[in-house]
Coordinates of C-alpha atoms in Angstrom, one line a residue:
Chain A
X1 CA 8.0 -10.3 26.8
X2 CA 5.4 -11.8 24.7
X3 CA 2.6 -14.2 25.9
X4 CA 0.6 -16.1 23.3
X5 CA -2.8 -17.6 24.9
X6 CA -4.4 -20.1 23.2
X7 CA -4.6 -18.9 19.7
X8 CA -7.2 -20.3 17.5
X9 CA -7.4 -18.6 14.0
X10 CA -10.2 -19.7 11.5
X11 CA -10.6 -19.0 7.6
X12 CA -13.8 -20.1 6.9
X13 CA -14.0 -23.5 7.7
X14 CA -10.5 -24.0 7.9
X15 CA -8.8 -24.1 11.4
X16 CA -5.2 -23.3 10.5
X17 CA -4.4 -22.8 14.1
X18 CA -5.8 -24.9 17.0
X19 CA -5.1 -23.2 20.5
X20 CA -1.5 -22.7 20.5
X21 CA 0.2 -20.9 23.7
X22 CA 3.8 -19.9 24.3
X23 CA 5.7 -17.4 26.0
X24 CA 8.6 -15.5 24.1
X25 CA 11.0 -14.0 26.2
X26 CA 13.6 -10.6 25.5
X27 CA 17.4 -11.0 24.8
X28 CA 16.6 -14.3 23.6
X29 CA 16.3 -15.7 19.4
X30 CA 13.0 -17.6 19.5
X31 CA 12.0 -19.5 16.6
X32 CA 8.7 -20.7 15.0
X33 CA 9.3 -23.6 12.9
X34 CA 7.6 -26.1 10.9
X35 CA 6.6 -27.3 7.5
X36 CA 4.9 -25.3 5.1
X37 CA 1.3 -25.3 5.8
X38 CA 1.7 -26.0 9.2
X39 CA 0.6 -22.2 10.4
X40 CA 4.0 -20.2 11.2
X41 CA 3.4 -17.4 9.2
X42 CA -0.4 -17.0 10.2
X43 CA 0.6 -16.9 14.4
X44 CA 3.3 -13.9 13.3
X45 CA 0.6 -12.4 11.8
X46 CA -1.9 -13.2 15.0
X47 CA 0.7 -12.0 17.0
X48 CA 1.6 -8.7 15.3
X49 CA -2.0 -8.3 14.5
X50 CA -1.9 -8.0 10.8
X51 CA -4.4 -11.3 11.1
X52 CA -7.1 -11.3 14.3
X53 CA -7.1 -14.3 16.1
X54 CA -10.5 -16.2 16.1
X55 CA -10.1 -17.2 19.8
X56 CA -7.0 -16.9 22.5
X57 CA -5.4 -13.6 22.9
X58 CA -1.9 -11.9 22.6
X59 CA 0.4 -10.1 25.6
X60 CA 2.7 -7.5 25.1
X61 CA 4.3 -7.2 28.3
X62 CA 1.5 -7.9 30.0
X63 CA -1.1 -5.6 27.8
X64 CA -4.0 -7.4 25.8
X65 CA -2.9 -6.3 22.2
X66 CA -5.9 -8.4 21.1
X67 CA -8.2 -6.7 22.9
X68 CA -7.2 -3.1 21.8
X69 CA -8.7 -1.1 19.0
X70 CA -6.4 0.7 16.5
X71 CA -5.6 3.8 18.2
X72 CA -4.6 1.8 21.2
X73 CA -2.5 -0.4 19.4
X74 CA 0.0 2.8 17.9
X75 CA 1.9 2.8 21.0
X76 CA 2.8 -0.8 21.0
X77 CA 3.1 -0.6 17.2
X78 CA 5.9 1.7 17.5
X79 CA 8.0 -0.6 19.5
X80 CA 7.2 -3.1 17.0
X81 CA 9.8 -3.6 14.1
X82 CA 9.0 -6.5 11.6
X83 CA 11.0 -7.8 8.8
X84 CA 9.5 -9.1 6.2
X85 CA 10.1 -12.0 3.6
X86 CA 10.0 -9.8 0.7
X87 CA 11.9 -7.1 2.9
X88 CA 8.6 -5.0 1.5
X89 CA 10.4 -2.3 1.3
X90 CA 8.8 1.0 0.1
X91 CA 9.5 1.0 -4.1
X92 CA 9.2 4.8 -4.5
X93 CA 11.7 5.5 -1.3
X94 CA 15.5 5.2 -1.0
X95 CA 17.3 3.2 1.7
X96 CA 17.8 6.2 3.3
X97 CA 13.9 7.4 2.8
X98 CA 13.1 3.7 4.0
X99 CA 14.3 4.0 7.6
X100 CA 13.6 7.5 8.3
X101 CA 9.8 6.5 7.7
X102 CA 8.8 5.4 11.2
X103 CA 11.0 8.3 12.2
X104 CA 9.4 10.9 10.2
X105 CA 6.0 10.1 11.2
X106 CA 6.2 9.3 15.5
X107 CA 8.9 11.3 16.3
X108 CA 10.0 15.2 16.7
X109 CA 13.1 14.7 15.8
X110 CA 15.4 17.3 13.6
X111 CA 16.4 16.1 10.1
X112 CA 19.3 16.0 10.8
X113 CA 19.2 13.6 13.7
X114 CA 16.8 11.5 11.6
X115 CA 19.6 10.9 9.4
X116 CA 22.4 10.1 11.7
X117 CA 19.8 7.6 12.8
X118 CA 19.6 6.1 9.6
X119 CA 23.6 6.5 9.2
X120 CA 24.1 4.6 12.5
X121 CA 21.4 1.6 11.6
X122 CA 22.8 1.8 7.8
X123 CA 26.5 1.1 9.4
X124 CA 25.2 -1.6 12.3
X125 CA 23.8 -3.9 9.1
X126 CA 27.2 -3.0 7.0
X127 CA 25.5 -0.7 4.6
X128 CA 27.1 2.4 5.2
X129 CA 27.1 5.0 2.3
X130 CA 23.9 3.1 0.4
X131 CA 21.6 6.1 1.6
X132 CA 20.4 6.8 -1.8
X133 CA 20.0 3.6 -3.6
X134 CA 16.3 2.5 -4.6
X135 CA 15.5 -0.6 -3.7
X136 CA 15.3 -1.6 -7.2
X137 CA 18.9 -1.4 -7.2
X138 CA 19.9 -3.5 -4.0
X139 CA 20.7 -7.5 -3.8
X140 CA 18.0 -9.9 -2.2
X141 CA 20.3 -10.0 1.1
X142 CA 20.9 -6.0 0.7
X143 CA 17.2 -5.6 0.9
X144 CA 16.7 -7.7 4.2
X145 CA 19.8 -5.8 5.5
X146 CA 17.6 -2.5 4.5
X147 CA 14.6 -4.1 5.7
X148 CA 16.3 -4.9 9.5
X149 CA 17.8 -1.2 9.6
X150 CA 14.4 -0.1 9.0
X151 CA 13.1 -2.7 11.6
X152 CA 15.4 -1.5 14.3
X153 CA 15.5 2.0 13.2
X154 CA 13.1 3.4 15.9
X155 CA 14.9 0.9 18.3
X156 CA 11.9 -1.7 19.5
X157 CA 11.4 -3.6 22.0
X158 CA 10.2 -6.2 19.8
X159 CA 11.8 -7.9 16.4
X160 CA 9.1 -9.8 14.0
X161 CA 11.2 -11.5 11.8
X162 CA 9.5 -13.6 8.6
X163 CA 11.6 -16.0 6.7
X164 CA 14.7 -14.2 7.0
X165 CA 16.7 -16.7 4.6
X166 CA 13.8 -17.4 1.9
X167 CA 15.8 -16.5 -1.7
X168 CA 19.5 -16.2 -0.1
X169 CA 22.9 -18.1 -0.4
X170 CA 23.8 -20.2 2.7
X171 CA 26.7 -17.3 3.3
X172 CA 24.8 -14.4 3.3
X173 CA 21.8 -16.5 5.6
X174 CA 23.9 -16.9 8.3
X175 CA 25.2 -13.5 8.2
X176 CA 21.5 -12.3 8.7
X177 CA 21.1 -15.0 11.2
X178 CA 24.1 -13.7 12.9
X179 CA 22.8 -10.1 12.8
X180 CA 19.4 -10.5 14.2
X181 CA 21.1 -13.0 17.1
X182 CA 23.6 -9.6 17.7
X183 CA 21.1 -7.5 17.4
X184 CA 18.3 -8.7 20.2
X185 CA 21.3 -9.4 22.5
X186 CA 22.1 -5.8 22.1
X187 CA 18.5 -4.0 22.5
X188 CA 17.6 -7.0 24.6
X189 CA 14.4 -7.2 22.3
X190 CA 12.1 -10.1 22.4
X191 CA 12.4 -11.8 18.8
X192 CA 10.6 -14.1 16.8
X193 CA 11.7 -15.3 13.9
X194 CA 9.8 -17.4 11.6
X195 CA 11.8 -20.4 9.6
X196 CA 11.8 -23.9 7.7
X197 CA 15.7 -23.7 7.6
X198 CA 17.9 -25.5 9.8
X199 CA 21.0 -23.6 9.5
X200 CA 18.8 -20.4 11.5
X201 CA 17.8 -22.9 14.2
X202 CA 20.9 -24.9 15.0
X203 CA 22.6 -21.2 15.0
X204 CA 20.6 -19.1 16.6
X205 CA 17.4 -21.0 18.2
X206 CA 17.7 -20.1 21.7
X207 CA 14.0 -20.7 22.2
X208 CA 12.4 -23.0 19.2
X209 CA 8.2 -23.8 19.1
X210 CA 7.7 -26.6 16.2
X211 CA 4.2 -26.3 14.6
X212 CA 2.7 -29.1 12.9
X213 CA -1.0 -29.2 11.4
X214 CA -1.5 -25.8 13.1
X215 CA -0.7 -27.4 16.5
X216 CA 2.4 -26.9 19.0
X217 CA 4.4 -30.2 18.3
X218 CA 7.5 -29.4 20.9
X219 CA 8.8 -26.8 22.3
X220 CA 12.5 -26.5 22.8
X221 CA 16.0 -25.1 22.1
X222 CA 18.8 -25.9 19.5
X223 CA 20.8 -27.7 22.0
X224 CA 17.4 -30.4 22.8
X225 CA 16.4 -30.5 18.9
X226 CA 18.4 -33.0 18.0
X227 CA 18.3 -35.4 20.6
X228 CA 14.3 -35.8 20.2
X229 CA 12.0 -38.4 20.0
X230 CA 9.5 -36.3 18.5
X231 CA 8.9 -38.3 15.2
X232 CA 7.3 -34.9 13.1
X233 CA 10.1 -33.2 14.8
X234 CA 12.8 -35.9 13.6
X235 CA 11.0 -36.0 10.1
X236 CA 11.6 -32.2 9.5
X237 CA 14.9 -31.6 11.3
X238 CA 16.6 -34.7 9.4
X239 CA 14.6 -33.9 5.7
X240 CA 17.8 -33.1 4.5
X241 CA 20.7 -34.9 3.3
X242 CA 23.0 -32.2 5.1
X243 CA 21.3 -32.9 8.6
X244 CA 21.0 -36.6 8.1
X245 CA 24.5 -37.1 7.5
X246 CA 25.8 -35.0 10.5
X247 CA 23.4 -37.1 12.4
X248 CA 25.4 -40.2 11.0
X249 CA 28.7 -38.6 12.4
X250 CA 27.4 -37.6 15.5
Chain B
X1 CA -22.6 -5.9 -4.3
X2 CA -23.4 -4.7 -0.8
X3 CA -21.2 -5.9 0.9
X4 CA -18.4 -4.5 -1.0
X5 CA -19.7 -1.2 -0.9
X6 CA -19.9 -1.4 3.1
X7 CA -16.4 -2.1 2.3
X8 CA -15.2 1.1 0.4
X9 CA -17.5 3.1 2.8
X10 CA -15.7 2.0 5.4
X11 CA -12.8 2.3 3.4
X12 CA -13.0 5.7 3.4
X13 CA -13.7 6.1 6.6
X14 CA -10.8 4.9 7.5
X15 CA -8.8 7.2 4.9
X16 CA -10.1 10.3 6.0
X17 CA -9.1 9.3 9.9
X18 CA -6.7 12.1 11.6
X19 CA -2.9 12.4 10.2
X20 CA -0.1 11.0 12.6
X21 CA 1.8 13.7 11.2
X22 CA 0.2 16.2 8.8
X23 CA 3.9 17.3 7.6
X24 CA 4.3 13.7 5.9
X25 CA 1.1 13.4 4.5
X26 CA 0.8 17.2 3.3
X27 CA 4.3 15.7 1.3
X28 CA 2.5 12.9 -0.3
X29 CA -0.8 15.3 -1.3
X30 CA 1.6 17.4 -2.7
X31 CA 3.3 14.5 -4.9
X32 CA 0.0 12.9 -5.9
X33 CA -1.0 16.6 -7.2
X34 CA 2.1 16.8 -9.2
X35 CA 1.3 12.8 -10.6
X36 CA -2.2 13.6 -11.2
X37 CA -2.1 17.2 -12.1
X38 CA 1.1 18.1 -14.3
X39 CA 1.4 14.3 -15.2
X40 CA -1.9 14.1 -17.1
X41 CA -1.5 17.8 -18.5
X42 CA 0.0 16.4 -21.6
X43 CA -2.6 13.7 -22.9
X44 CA -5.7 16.5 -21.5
X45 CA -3.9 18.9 -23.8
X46 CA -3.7 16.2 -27.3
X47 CA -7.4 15.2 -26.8
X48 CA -9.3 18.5 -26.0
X49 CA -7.5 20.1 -29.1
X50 CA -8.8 17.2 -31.4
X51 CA -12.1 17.4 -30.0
X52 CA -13.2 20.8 -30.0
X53 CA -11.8 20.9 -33.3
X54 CA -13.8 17.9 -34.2
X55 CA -17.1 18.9 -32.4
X56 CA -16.5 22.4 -34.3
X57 CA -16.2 20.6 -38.0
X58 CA -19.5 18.2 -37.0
X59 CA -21.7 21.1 -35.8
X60 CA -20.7 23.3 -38.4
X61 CA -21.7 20.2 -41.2
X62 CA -25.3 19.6 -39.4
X63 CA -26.1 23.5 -39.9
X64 CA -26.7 24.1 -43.3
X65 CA -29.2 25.9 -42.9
X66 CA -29.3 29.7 -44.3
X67 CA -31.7 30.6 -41.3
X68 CA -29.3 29.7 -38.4
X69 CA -26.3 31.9 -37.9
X70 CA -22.7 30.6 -38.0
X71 CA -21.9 32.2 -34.6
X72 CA -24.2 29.2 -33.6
X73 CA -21.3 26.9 -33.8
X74 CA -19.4 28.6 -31.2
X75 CA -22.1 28.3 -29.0
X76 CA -22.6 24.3 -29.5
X77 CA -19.2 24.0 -29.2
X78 CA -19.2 26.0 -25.9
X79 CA -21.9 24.0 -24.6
X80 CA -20.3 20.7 -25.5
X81 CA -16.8 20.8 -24.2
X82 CA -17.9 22.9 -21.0
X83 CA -21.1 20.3 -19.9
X84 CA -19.9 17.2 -21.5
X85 CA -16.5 16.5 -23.5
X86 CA -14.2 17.7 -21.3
X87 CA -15.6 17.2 -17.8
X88 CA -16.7 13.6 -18.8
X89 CA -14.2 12.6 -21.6
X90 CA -11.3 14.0 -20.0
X91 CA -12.5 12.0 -16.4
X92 CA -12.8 8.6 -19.0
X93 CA -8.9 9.6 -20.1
X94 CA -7.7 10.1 -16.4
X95 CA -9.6 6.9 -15.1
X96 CA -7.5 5.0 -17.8
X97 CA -4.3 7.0 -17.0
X98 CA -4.3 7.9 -13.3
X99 CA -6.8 5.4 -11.8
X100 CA -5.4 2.3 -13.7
X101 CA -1.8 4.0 -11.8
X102 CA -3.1 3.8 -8.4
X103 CA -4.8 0.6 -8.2
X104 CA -2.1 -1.4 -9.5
X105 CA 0.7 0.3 -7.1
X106 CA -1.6 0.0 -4.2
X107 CA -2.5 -3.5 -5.6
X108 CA 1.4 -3.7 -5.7
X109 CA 2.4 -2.6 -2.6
X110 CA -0.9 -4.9 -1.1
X111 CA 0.6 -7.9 -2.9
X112 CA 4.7 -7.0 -1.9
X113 CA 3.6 -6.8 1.6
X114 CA 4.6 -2.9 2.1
X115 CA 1.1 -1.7 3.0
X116 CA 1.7 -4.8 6.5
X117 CA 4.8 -3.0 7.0
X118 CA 3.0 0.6 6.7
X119 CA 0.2 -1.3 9.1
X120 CA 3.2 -2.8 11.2
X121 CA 4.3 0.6 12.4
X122 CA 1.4 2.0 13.3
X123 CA 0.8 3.6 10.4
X124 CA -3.0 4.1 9.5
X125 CA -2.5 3.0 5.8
X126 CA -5.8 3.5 4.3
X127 CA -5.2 7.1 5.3
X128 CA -1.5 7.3 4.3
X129 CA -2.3 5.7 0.6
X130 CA -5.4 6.7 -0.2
X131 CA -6.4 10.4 1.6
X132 CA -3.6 12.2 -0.4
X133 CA -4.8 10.6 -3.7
X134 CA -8.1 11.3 -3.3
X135 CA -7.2 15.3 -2.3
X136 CA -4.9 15.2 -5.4
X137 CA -7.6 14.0 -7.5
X138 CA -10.6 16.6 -6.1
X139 CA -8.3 19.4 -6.7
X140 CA -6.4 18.6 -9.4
X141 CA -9.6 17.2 -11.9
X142 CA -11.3 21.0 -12.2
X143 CA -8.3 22.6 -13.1
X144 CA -7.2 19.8 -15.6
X145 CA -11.2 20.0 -16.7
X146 CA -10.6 23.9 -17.2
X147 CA -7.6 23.7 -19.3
X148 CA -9.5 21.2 -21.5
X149 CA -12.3 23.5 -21.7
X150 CA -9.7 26.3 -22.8
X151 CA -7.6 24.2 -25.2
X152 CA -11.0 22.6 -26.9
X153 CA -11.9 26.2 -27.9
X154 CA -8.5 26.1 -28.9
X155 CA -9.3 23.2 -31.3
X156 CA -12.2 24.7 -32.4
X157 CA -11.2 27.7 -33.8
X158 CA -8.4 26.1 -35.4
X159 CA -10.7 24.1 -37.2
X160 CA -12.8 27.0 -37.7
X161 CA -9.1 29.4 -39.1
X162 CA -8.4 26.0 -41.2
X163 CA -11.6 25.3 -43.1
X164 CA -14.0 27.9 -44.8
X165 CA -17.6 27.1 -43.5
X166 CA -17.5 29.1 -40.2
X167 CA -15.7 32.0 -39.4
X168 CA -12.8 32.2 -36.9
X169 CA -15.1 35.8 -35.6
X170 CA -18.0 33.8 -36.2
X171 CA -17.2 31.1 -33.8
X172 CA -16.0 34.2 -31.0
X173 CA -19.5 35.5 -31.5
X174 CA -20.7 32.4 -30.9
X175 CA -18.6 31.5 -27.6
X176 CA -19.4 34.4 -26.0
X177 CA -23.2 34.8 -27.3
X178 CA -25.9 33.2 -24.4
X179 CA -23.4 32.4 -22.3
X180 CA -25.1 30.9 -19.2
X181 CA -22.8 30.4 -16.0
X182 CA -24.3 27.4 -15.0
X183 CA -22.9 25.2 -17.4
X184 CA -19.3 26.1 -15.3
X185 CA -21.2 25.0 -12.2
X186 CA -22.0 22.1 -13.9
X187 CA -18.4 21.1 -15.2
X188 CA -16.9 21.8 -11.7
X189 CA -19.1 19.7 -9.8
X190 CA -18.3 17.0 -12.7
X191 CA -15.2 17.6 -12.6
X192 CA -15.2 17.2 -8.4
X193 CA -17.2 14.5 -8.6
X194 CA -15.5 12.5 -11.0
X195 CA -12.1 13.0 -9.5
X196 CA -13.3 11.2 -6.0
X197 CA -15.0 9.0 -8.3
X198 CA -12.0 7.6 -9.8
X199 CA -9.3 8.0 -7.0
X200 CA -11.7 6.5 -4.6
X201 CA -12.6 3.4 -6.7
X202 CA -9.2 2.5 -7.9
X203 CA -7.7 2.6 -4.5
X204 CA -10.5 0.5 -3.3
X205 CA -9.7 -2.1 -5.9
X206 CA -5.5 -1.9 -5.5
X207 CA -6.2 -1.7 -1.2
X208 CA -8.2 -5.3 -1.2
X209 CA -5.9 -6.8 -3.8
X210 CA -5.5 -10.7 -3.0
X211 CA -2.7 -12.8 -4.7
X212 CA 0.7 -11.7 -7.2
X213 CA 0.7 -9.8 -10.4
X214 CA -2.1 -11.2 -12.1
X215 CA -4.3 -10.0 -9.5
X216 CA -2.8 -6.2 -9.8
X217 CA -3.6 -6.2 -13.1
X218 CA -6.9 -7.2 -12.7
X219 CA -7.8 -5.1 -9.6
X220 CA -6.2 -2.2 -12.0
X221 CA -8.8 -2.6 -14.8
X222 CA -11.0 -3.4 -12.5
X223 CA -10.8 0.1 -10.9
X224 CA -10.9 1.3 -14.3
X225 CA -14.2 -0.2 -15.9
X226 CA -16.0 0.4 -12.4
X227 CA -14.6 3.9 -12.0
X228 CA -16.3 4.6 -16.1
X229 CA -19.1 3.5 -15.5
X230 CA -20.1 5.5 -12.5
X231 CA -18.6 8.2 -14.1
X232 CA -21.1 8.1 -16.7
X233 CA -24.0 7.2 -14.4
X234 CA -23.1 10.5 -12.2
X235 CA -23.0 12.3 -15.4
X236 CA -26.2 11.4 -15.8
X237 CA -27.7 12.0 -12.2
X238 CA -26.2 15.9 -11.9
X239 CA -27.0 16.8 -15.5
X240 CA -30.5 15.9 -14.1
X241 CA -30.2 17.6 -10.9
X242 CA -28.5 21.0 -12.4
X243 CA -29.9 21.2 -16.1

């Protein structure tokens, strides 16, 4: 579990987050939405600790990861898999090379054993037999495939997930969706994902926190999304012709 | 100013921070010494030919005089390539060819996100990027530096075999003749020097890269133009300190 405590985070003189708090929970999808700008991407960092949050602090199970110095934070890092936008997958690696990283480096595994690893996470994301490609050579919804096999690969207890549908067809989105919902069910890991797109939270948005102007607008699930009166909330869920005309049906 | 050098300070302190595993990072060292050291072997080779033949061919044309011996022009040359032009030139090649290489794909993987992921896992990424360059480049410089050396006398007596005003025996006599070792104590702490100059600059400009591709390519020359000038102004200081 995953408790966020009043996170305030500063660039200069620009507040791009104003004292938000949440609690995510394991086994469940839980989404950060909102409109660009609005400060999604800057609490996944807070909360992984790539950024430092000015004020408020963030519990991994408990522990004060904002508190903790480097060395301290290794142990919880390991349990930490992230996918990124880009995938950021390493250039000079294969796929293969890619997820026996965190494996190579904090654990004593044989070789071996580091590569039925891979095998395994290569053939949960449907990418069996691509051990040697470069990522040079891979599809935008091959790499974030790559990028969740290397995510899971040392099997965490918690899923960072950022824009997992920026760049890909609708088909391929949901089949990411779909695999990040399977997987968290299956190593009941606590997961955030951060989105703008509907299709992700209608599908899998167990557990949805809408940021607006760096702020917590509502907090929520799928099932409570549309049947808001939350007028920011209205104005980004209906933006799109899609939604707006299933809302006529409905 | 200052502050950026408490930056690349720290920076280093950070790099030279204990291994997770010293079996992965001993991997990259070893890469990085094949990229630095066998990958630059070929442009070290072209220009400390031409310029010991060169230097050979301009020393020989200022000593007309009958009262100076020919073997003199060995010596010059000597002198030159082993305290200047191949310590100093060779480091103002490799900060073009190697330095520009690191700073943009740190600078790349800065701007494509991978050094987060690296940070993500746990990994200390200052230490896994930079520590193996900067070995690569402390070892690999001298013995780049000393194959210049050897393949500029190389040039020179070429020169010497191809024209008529010095002798190729001449210009042995004069390699050889006065010989004093601290010259070769001179060129390897250059050449140290110079290698942690320009590994540790570039991957200081490539590390705090902010923006897209643009930005890499600025942060590369960047590295580049920073990394020649200190080189020169360090050629400077230990010629002073050791001459």
């Amino acid at each position: 579990m995953i408790e966020i405590q009043d996170i305030h985070k500063k660039f200069g003189d620009n507040e791009v987050l104003k004292g938000i708090s949440s609690v995510f929970k394991p086994g469940v999808n839980n989404l950060i939405i909102g409109g660009s700008g609005s400060g999604k991407t800057t609490l996944l960092k807070c909360i992984v600790g790539l950024h430092e949050p000015s004020e408020g602090d963030v519990l991994f199970n408990g522990e004060n990861f904002t508190d903790m110095g480097f060395e301290q934070r290794v142990p919880i890092r390991t349990h930490i898999g992230m996918l990124f936008q880009n995938s950021a997958l390493f250039d000079s690696m294969t796929v293969e090379e890619n997820i026996m990283f965190p494996l190579n480096l904090f654990t004593s595994q044989s070789k071996a054993e580091k590569r039925d690893r891979a095998n395994f996470c290569l053939e949960r994301v449907n990418l069996a037999g691509k051990n040697k490609l470069f990522p040079s050579e891979l599809s935008g919804g091959m790499k974030k495939r790559v990028g969740i096999a290397r995510a899971i690969s040392m099997q965490p207890k918690y899923l960072f997930v950022d824009e997992p549908n920026s760049g890909l067809d609708p088909v391929t989105s949901i089949l990411i969706d779909d695999l990040i919902s399977e997987l968290t069910v299956e190593y009941n890991m606590t997961t955030v994902v951060v989105t703008h797109d509907m299709n992700s939270v209608m599908g899998i948005g167990d557990h949805i926190l809408f940021l607006h102007q760096g702020k917590k607008w509502w907090e929520g699930s799928n099932k409570e999304i549309a049947h808001t009166d939350n007028k920011e909330l209205n104005e980004f869920v209906f933006a799109s012709r899609f939604m707006r005309a299933a809302k006529a049906k409905l | 100013m200052i502050q950026s050098l408490g930056r690349y300070i720290l920076l280093l302190r950070l790099s030279f921070r204990k291994p997770e595993k010293f079996q992965v990072y001993w991997a990259e060292v070893m890469r990085e010494m094949v990229s630095a050291g066998i990958g630059s072997l070929g442009i070290i080779m072209i220009i400390s030919v031409f310029i010991g033949a060169a230097v050979t061919i301009q020393t020989a044309f200022q000593l007309i005089s009958p009262l100076i011996p020919k073997s003199v022009v060995g010596g010059i040359t000597r002198d030159s390539m082993v305290l200047e032009f191949s310590p100093t030139i060779s480091s103002l090649v490799l900060a073009g060819r190697i330095g520009s290489s690191m700073a943009s794909q740190i600078g790349t993987m800065r701007v494509t996100e991978q050094i987060d992921a690296l940070e993500i896992m746990g990994v200390n990424a200052p230490g896994y990027l930079i520590s193996p360059k900067v070995i690569a480049g402390v070892t690999m410089f001298p013995l780049l530096v000393i194959v210049s050396i050897l393949l500029g006398f190389a040039g020179g007596y070429i020169a010497c075999f191809s024209s008529s005003e010095v002798t190729t025996h001449d210009f042995m006599v004069g390699l050889s003749d006065g010989f004093n070792p601290v010259i070769i104590t001179v060129c390897m702490v250059k050449a140290v020097i110079f290698g942690f100059i320009i590994t540790t600059i570039c991957s200081y400009q490539g590390f705090y890269t902010k923006g897209g591709a643009l930005e890499v390519g600025q942060s590369a020359t960047r590295g580049v133009v920073y990394s020649c000038v200190m080189i020169l102004m360090f050629d400077l200081i230990i010629s002073r300190l050791f001459l």
